[in-house]
């Protein structure tokens, strides 16, 4: 494993921790609303839609804004001196490209895993197993593509992005 792949994985763990903290906060609010009867009988589809709207969408938009913004990095990437750039030219990524990247990176596996967890909590069945298998397979495929390939993940290839190295802690990437 290259040092960049290792730094990307460590940066991803920091970002994942922040995402999980947001998910816990949003989940507590949603559970409070459900306990108060404010959500009514929305069913499995409704629970998934509320979860996606309260967790996946804000996290995806937030990370997109950070990667397409001034520092070109999420908090984890900033800590480890990584920046997201357009491939192959190395220009800054725009909002649209960063959104596609984060939607593939986070939205897809998180939504699949969310479906699995909600389905399991409500009663299990084939939807829970399918969501679990697909969610884990997508996430594992991303890690394998990072370690075994050219240092770019599947979602980097699909979005036309790459991650470059700078000095750790550096606020701005050198052009």
XYZ file of N, CA and C in Angstrom:
525
model
N 0.856 -1.181 0.000
C 0.000 0.000 0.000
C 0.896 1.237 0.000
N 0.574 2.190 -0.850
C 1.358 3.417 -0.922
C 1.044 4.306 0.278
N 1.931 5.253 0.530
C 1.682 6.168 1.649
C 0.458 7.024 1.380
N 0.215 7.356 0.103
C -0.968 8.153 -0.223
C -2.237 7.355 0.051
N -2.229 6.058 -0.303
C -3.397 5.211 -0.025
C -3.620 5.128 1.485
N -2.553 4.976 2.239
C -2.674 4.907 3.703
C -3.223 6.227 4.247
N -2.694 7.347 3.749
C -3.181 8.648 4.215
C -4.631 8.857 3.819
N -5.031 8.388 2.624
C -6.429 8.511 2.205
C -7.341 7.700 3.115
N -6.902 6.502 3.492
C -7.716 5.677 4.384
C -7.839 6.329 5.767
N -6.734 6.858 6.283
C -6.779 7.529 7.583
C -7.644 8.796 7.520
N -7.511 9.553 6.445
C -8.345 10.745 6.265
C -9.812 10.349 6.181
N -10.081 9.255 5.483
C -11.446 8.756 5.378
C -12.024 8.368 6.721
N -11.191 7.818 7.600
C -11.669 7.461 8.946
C -12.049 8.703 9.752
N -11.270 9.768 9.621
C -11.622 11.021 10.305
C -12.950 11.542 9.775
N -13.094 11.574 8.461
C -14.340 12.050 7.855
C -15.510 11.145 8.221
N -15.271 9.832 8.264
C -16.316 8.898 8.652
C -16.764 9.156 10.090
N -15.810 9.437 10.972
C -16.161 9.764 12.360
C -17.048 10.996 12.447
N -16.728 12.010 11.651
C -17.560 13.217 11.631
C -18.949 12.924 11.062
N -18.996 12.081 10.022
C -20.287 11.703 9.442
C -21.130 10.922 10.437
N -20.489 10.021 11.168
C -21.227 9.236 12.157
C -21.739 10.115 13.295
N -20.953 11.107 13.682
C -21.427 12.040 14.711
C -22.675 12.775 14.214
N -22.656 13.218 12.958
C -23.836 13.867 12.381
C -25.013 12.897 12.331
N -24.742 11.659 11.940
C -25.811 10.653 11.848
C -26.434 10.398 13.218
N -25.615 10.348 14.253
C -26.146 10.155 15.610
C -27.009 11.337 16.039
N -26.554 12.534 15.748
C -27.329 13.729 16.089
C -28.654 13.743 15.328
N -28.587 13.521 14.013
C -29.811 13.504 13.200
C -30.726 12.367 13.633
N -30.143 11.210 13.936
C -30.931 10.069 14.392
C -31.641 10.359 15.697
N -30.962 11.039 16.615
C -31.592 11.386 17.894
C -32.779 12.318 17.674
N -32.625 13.272 16.765
C -33.734 14.188 16.458
C -34.892 13.423 15.824
N -34.580 12.543 14.885
C -35.628 11.765 14.214
C -36.345 10.852 15.206
N -35.579 10.197 16.074
C -36.210 9.333 17.086
C -37.069 10.135 18.042
N -36.635 11.323 18.401
C -37.435 12.192 19.275
C -38.742 12.582 18.594
N -38.661 12.923 17.312
C -39.865 13.259 16.558
C -40.797 12.052 16.439
N -40.218 10.878 16.224
C -41.035 9.666 16.122
C -41.697 9.345 17.451
N -40.959 9.499 18.542
C -41.506 9.221 19.874
C -42.626 10.202 20.222
N -42.513 11.417 19.719
C -43.545 12.423 19.981
C -44.742 12.260 19.042
N -44.643 11.322 18.102
C -45.740 11.097 17.169
C -45.785 12.068 16.007
N -44.718 12.831 15.829
C -44.700 13.844 14.768
C -44.498 13.256 13.376
N -43.959 12.050 13.300
C -43.706 11.454 11.995
C -44.868 10.599 11.497
N -45.759 10.244 12.379
C -46.900 9.424 11.968
C -46.453 8.046 11.526
N -47.277 7.340 10.824
C -46.953 6.007 10.336
C -46.371 6.068 8.943
N -45.104 6.454 8.815
C -44.521 6.683 7.494
C -44.008 5.408 6.833
N -43.851 4.331 7.544
C -43.428 3.069 6.956
C -41.960 3.030 6.608
N -41.548 1.892 6.042
C -40.145 1.657 5.714
C -39.612 2.652 4.685
N -40.360 2.886 3.635
C -39.914 3.835 2.616
C -39.769 5.234 3.207
N -40.726 5.637 4.029
C -40.668 6.953 4.661
C -39.481 7.105 5.580
N -39.185 6.058 6.355
C -38.031 6.095 7.258
C -36.745 6.244 6.448
N -36.647 5.517 5.337
C -35.457 5.632 4.492
C -35.341 7.019 3.871
N -36.445 7.567 3.409
C -36.417 8.905 2.810
C -36.011 9.953 3.854
N -36.569 9.852 5.050
C -36.204 10.790 6.121
C -34.720 10.646 6.463
N -34.227 9.412 6.549
C -32.808 9.188 6.848
C -31.899 9.748 5.773
N -32.272 9.544 4.528
C -31.465 10.075 3.421
C -31.483 11.603 3.441
N -32.657 12.175 3.655
C -32.773 13.641 3.676
C -32.048 14.253 4.869
N -32.030 13.563 5.996
C -31.443 14.128 7.217
C -29.961 13.824 7.375
N -29.480 12.756 6.741
C -28.090 12.353 6.947
C -27.303 12.363 5.634
N -27.708 11.549 4.676
C -26.916 11.371 3.458
C -26.802 12.666 2.665
N -27.905 13.321 2.431
C -27.876 14.543 1.627
C -27.046 15.658 2.277
N -27.258 15.984 3.565
C -26.424 17.047 4.161
C -24.929 16.703 4.197
N -24.598 15.447 4.469
C -23.183 15.053 4.501
C -22.581 15.152 3.105
N -23.304 14.672 2.095
C -22.817 14.732 0.717
C -22.618 16.177 0.275
N -23.587 17.023 0.559
C -23.478 18.443 0.182
C -22.351 19.116 0.961
N -22.229 18.817 2.241
C -21.172 19.418 3.056
C -19.780 19.048 2.574
N -19.551 17.760 2.318
C -18.240 17.335 1.837
C -17.964 17.855 0.433
N -19.010 17.950 -0.381
C -18.868 18.525 -1.717
C -18.410 19.977 -1.614
N -19.054 20.738 -0.753
C -18.689 22.149 -0.580
C -17.248 22.287 -0.098
N -16.811 21.397 0.779
C -15.439 21.459 1.272
C -14.429 21.120 0.178
N -14.711 20.069 -0.604
C -13.766 19.674 -1.650
C -13.740 20.661 -2.822
N -14.863 21.260 -3.120
C -14.915 22.225 -4.222
C -14.597 23.642 -3.751
N -14.424 23.803 -2.457
C -14.210 25.123 -1.888
C -12.757 25.541 -1.809
N -12.517 26.503 -0.994
C -11.218 27.155 -0.874
C -10.079 26.201 -0.519
N -10.348 25.241 0.371
C -9.274 24.357 0.844
C -9.170 23.055 0.065
N -10.134 22.781 -0.823
C -10.122 21.607 -1.687
C -10.022 20.294 -0.909
N -10.516 20.263 0.300
C -10.326 19.068 1.122
C -11.365 18.995 2.231
N -11.669 17.773 2.601
C -12.482 17.521 3.788
C -11.570 17.665 5.007
N -12.118 17.665 6.227
C -11.244 17.771 7.404
C -10.173 16.677 7.465
N -10.535 15.450 7.122
C -9.549 14.364 7.129
C -8.454 14.578 6.104
N -8.828 14.969 4.907
C -7.831 15.224 3.855
C -6.942 16.404 4.242
N -7.521 17.423 4.823
C -6.739 18.583 5.241
C -5.688 18.171 6.275
N -6.075 17.328 7.207
C -5.154 16.852 8.261
C -3.968 16.092 7.666
N -4.226 15.311 6.608
C -3.173 14.480 6.039
C -2.558 15.044 4.756
N -2.851 16.297 4.433
C -2.213 16.941 3.292
C -2.669 16.415 1.948
N -3.958 16.152 1.819
C -4.509 15.656 0.567
C -5.497 16.663 0.006
N -5.577 16.743 -1.325
C -6.516 17.623 -1.991
C -7.160 16.877 -3.150
N -8.393 17.242 -3.485
C -9.105 16.638 -4.608
C -8.957 17.546 -5.816
N -8.557 16.963 -6.925
C -8.356 17.715 -8.157
C -8.986 16.988 -9.330
N -9.157 17.727 -10.436
C -9.691 17.172 -11.673
C -8.604 16.337 -12.340
N -8.979 15.196 -12.868
C -8.035 14.353 -13.577
C -8.368 14.410 -15.063
N -7.464 14.571 -15.972
C -6.023 14.429 -15.820
C -5.272 15.742 -15.644
N -5.921 16.879 -15.819
C -5.215 18.153 -15.830
C -4.740 18.659 -14.486
N -5.364 18.232 -13.394
C -4.958 18.681 -12.072
C -5.573 19.996 -11.640
N -6.593 20.483 -12.380
C -7.254 21.725 -11.986
C -8.150 21.467 -10.769
N -8.564 22.544 -10.164
C -9.516 22.445 -9.047
C -10.798 21.785 -9.534
N -11.444 21.029 -8.661
C -12.718 20.420 -9.050
C -13.837 21.425 -8.830
N -14.816 21.371 -9.693
C -15.996 22.203 -9.542
C -17.007 21.520 -8.644
N -18.064 22.255 -8.345
C -19.095 21.754 -7.454
C -19.761 20.502 -8.010
N -20.089 20.491 -9.293
C -20.785 19.358 -9.900
C -19.967 18.084 -9.860
N -18.705 18.167 -10.227
C -17.821 16.997 -10.229
C -17.620 16.484 -8.796
N -17.445 17.392 -7.868
C -17.282 16.990 -6.474
C -18.560 16.341 -5.934
N -19.719 16.868 -6.346
C -20.989 16.291 -5.894
C -21.142 14.858 -6.406
N -20.826 14.629 -7.677
C -20.901 13.269 -8.228
C -19.948 12.350 -7.468
N -18.734 12.838 -7.209
C -17.737 12.052 -6.482
C -18.260 11.651 -5.098
N -18.801 12.616 -4.366
C -19.274 12.327 -3.017
C -20.565 11.518 -3.008
N -21.389 11.707 -4.008
C -22.604 10.900 -4.115
C -22.244 9.435 -4.334
N -21.270 9.182 -5.196
C -20.821 7.807 -5.418
C -20.087 7.259 -4.194
N -19.253 8.098 -3.593
C -18.427 7.670 -2.461
C -19.268 7.414 -1.219
N -20.211 8.296 -0.932
C -20.975 8.212 0.308
C -22.435 7.857 0.109
N -23.071 8.554 -0.810
C -24.507 8.393 -0.977
C -24.919 6.973 -1.306
N -24.217 6.354 -2.235
C -24.571 5.001 -2.658
C -24.393 3.976 -1.537
N -23.180 3.807 -0.969
C -23.060 2.784 0.076
C -23.864 3.119 1.324
N -23.923 4.406 1.700
C -24.652 4.771 2.905
C -26.142 4.482 2.741
N -26.693 4.787 1.576
C -28.109 4.533 1.333
C -28.401 3.039 1.359
N -27.532 2.249 0.753
C -27.727 0.800 0.770
C -27.651 0.247 2.198
N -26.671 0.703 2.960
C -26.537 0.234 4.343
C -27.683 0.750 5.210
N -28.134 1.964 4.956
C -29.259 2.518 5.709
C -30.508 1.686 5.456
N -30.725 1.324 4.210
C -31.850 0.458 3.865
C -31.753 -0.855 4.624
N -30.558 -1.419 4.695
C -30.367 -2.691 5.395
C -30.667 -2.563 6.882
N -30.160 -1.510 7.511
C -30.368 -1.323 8.955
C -31.840 -1.092 9.267
N -32.490 -0.223 8.516
C -33.910 0.061 8.757
C -34.744 -1.189 8.489
N -34.433 -1.899 7.401
C -35.174 -3.121 7.089
C -35.001 -4.171 8.184
N -33.785 -4.302 8.692
C -33.531 -5.264 9.764
C -34.268 -4.863 11.033
N -34.291 -3.572 11.338
C -34.965 -3.102 12.551
C -36.467 -3.306 12.466
N -37.020 -3.203 11.281
C -38.463 -3.333 11.121
C -38.882 -4.793 10.996
N -37.992 -5.674 10.602
C -38.392 -7.065 10.502
C -37.480 -7.926 9.674
N -36.441 -7.361 9.112
C -35.486 -8.150 8.341
C -36.010 -8.524 6.985
N -35.615 -9.677 6.528
C -36.058 -10.164 5.234
C -35.046 -9.917 4.150
N -35.441 -10.191 2.905
C -34.514 -10.078 1.773
C -33.964 -8.665 1.557
N -34.773 -7.632 1.793
C -34.298 -6.261 1.585
C -33.144 -5.932 2.529
N -33.226 -6.390 3.766
C -32.153 -6.140 4.731
C -30.860 -6.813 4.279
N -30.958 -8.064 3.864
C -29.763 -8.787 3.425
C -29.197 -8.207 2.138
N -30.065 -7.859 1.208
C -29.595 -7.286 -0.055
C -28.886 -5.961 0.172
N -29.472 -5.094 1.004
C -28.846 -3.815 1.309
C -27.513 -3.988 2.006
N -27.436 -4.926 2.942
C -26.196 -5.185 3.663
C -25.110 -5.686 2.722
N -25.429 -6.687 1.914
C -24.441 -7.256 0.994
C -23.974 -6.206 -0.012
N -24.909 -5.482 -0.622
C -24.536 -4.476 -1.615
C -23.749 -3.323 -0.994
N -24.195 -2.841 0.171
C -23.502 -1.738 0.828
C -22.069 -2.082 1.190
N -21.879 -3.273 1.751
C -20.530 -3.709 2.126
C -19.693 -3.962 0.876
N -20.297 -4.560 -0.161
C -19.561 -4.841 -1.393
C -19.087 -3.553 -2.070
N -19.944 -2.542 -2.116
C -19.556 -1.270 -2.734
C -18.415 -0.629 -1.948
N -18.557 -0.555 -0.631
C -17.505 0.050 0.197
C -16.196 -0.739 0.090
N -16.275 -2.065 0.127
C -15.066 -2.900 0.011
C -14.427 -2.718 -1.362
N -15.246 -2.613 -2.390
C -14.713 -2.383 -3.739
C -13.947 -1.077 -3.827
N -14.418 -0.055 -3.144
C -13.715 1.226 -3.131
C -12.342 1.083 -2.484
N -12.284 0.397 -1.335
C -11.010 0.230 -0.634
C -10.048 -0.607 -1.477
N -10.536 -1.692 -2.055
C -9.684 -2.542 -2.885
C -9.156 -1.765 -4.080
N -10.006 -0.974 -4.734
C -9.551 -0.203 -5.896
C -8.497 0.826 -5.506
N -8.565 1.347 -4.306
C -7.565 2.306 -3.832
C -6.225 1.618 -3.603
N -6.256 0.440 -2.994
C -5.027 -0.267 -2.626
C -4.398 -0.970 -3.821
N -5.205 -1.576 -4.673
C -4.694 -2.417 -5.745
C -4.492 -1.694 -7.073
N -5.095 -0.556 -7.238
C -5.041 0.107 -8.545
C -3.967 1.171 -8.626
N -4.302 2.235 -9.331
C -3.365 3.329 -9.580
C -3.439 4.423 -8.517
N -4.041 4.115 -7.365
C -4.180 5.108 -6.306
C -5.470 5.896 -6.394
N -6.277 5.569 -7.402
C -7.583 6.213 -7.555
C -8.654 5.161 -7.324
N -9.705 5.573 -6.668
C -10.808 4.661 -6.402
C -11.742 4.594 -7.603
N -12.700 3.676 -7.534
C -13.703 3.559 -8.580
C -14.443 4.889 -8.737
N -14.816 5.521 -7.606
C -15.564 6.773 -7.710
C -14.695 7.908 -8.233
N -13.383 7.867 -8.013
C -12.493 8.860 -8.627
C -12.496 8.699 -10.148
N -12.404 7.472 -10.617
C -12.427 7.228 -12.062
C -13.741 7.686 -12.666
N -14.856 7.334 -12.032
C -16.168 7.698 -12.564
C -16.409 9.207 -12.555
N -15.897 9.895 -11.544
C -16.098 11.341 -11.435
C -15.009 12.146 -12.134
N -13.945 11.492 -12.585
C -12.854 12.208 -13.241
C -12.038 13.034 -12.263
N -11.785 12.469 -11.078
C -11.014 13.183 -10.065
C -9.796 12.368 -9.646
N -8.906 13.042 -8.956
C -7.748 12.393 -8.343
C -7.444 13.117 -7.043
N -6.736 12.448 -6.171
C -6.331 13.052 -4.905
C -4.832 13.272 -4.965
N -4.417 14.505 -4.691
C -2.994 14.850 -4.722
C -2.493 15.089 -3.309
N -1.185 15.049 -3.160
C -0.566 15.281 -1.852
C 0.006 16.682 -1.764
N -0.112 17.265 -0.580
C 0.554 18.520 -0.248
C 1.191 18.301 1.119
N 1.695 19.328 1.700
C 2.227 19.205 3.057
C 1.079 19.037 4.038
N 1.155 18.059 4.949
C 0.082 17.915 5.947
C -0.124 19.205 6.728
N -1.389 19.569 6.906
C -1.726 20.775 7.643
C -1.738 22.020 6.792
N -1.214 21.933 5.574
C -1.186 23.099 4.686
C -2.614 23.504 4.353
N -2.946 24.760 4.472
C -4.318 25.224 4.278
C -4.708 25.284 2.814
N -3.768 25.627 1.916
C -4.079 25.744 0.511
C -3.165 24.834 -0.281
N -3.721 24.242 -1.332
C -2.899 23.402 -2.208
C -2.052 24.295 -3.103
N -0.846 23.854 -3.365
C 0.026 24.597 -4.271
C -0.402 24.334 -5.696
N -0.531 25.367 -6.482
C -0.921 25.203 -7.893
C 0.297 24.993 -8.756
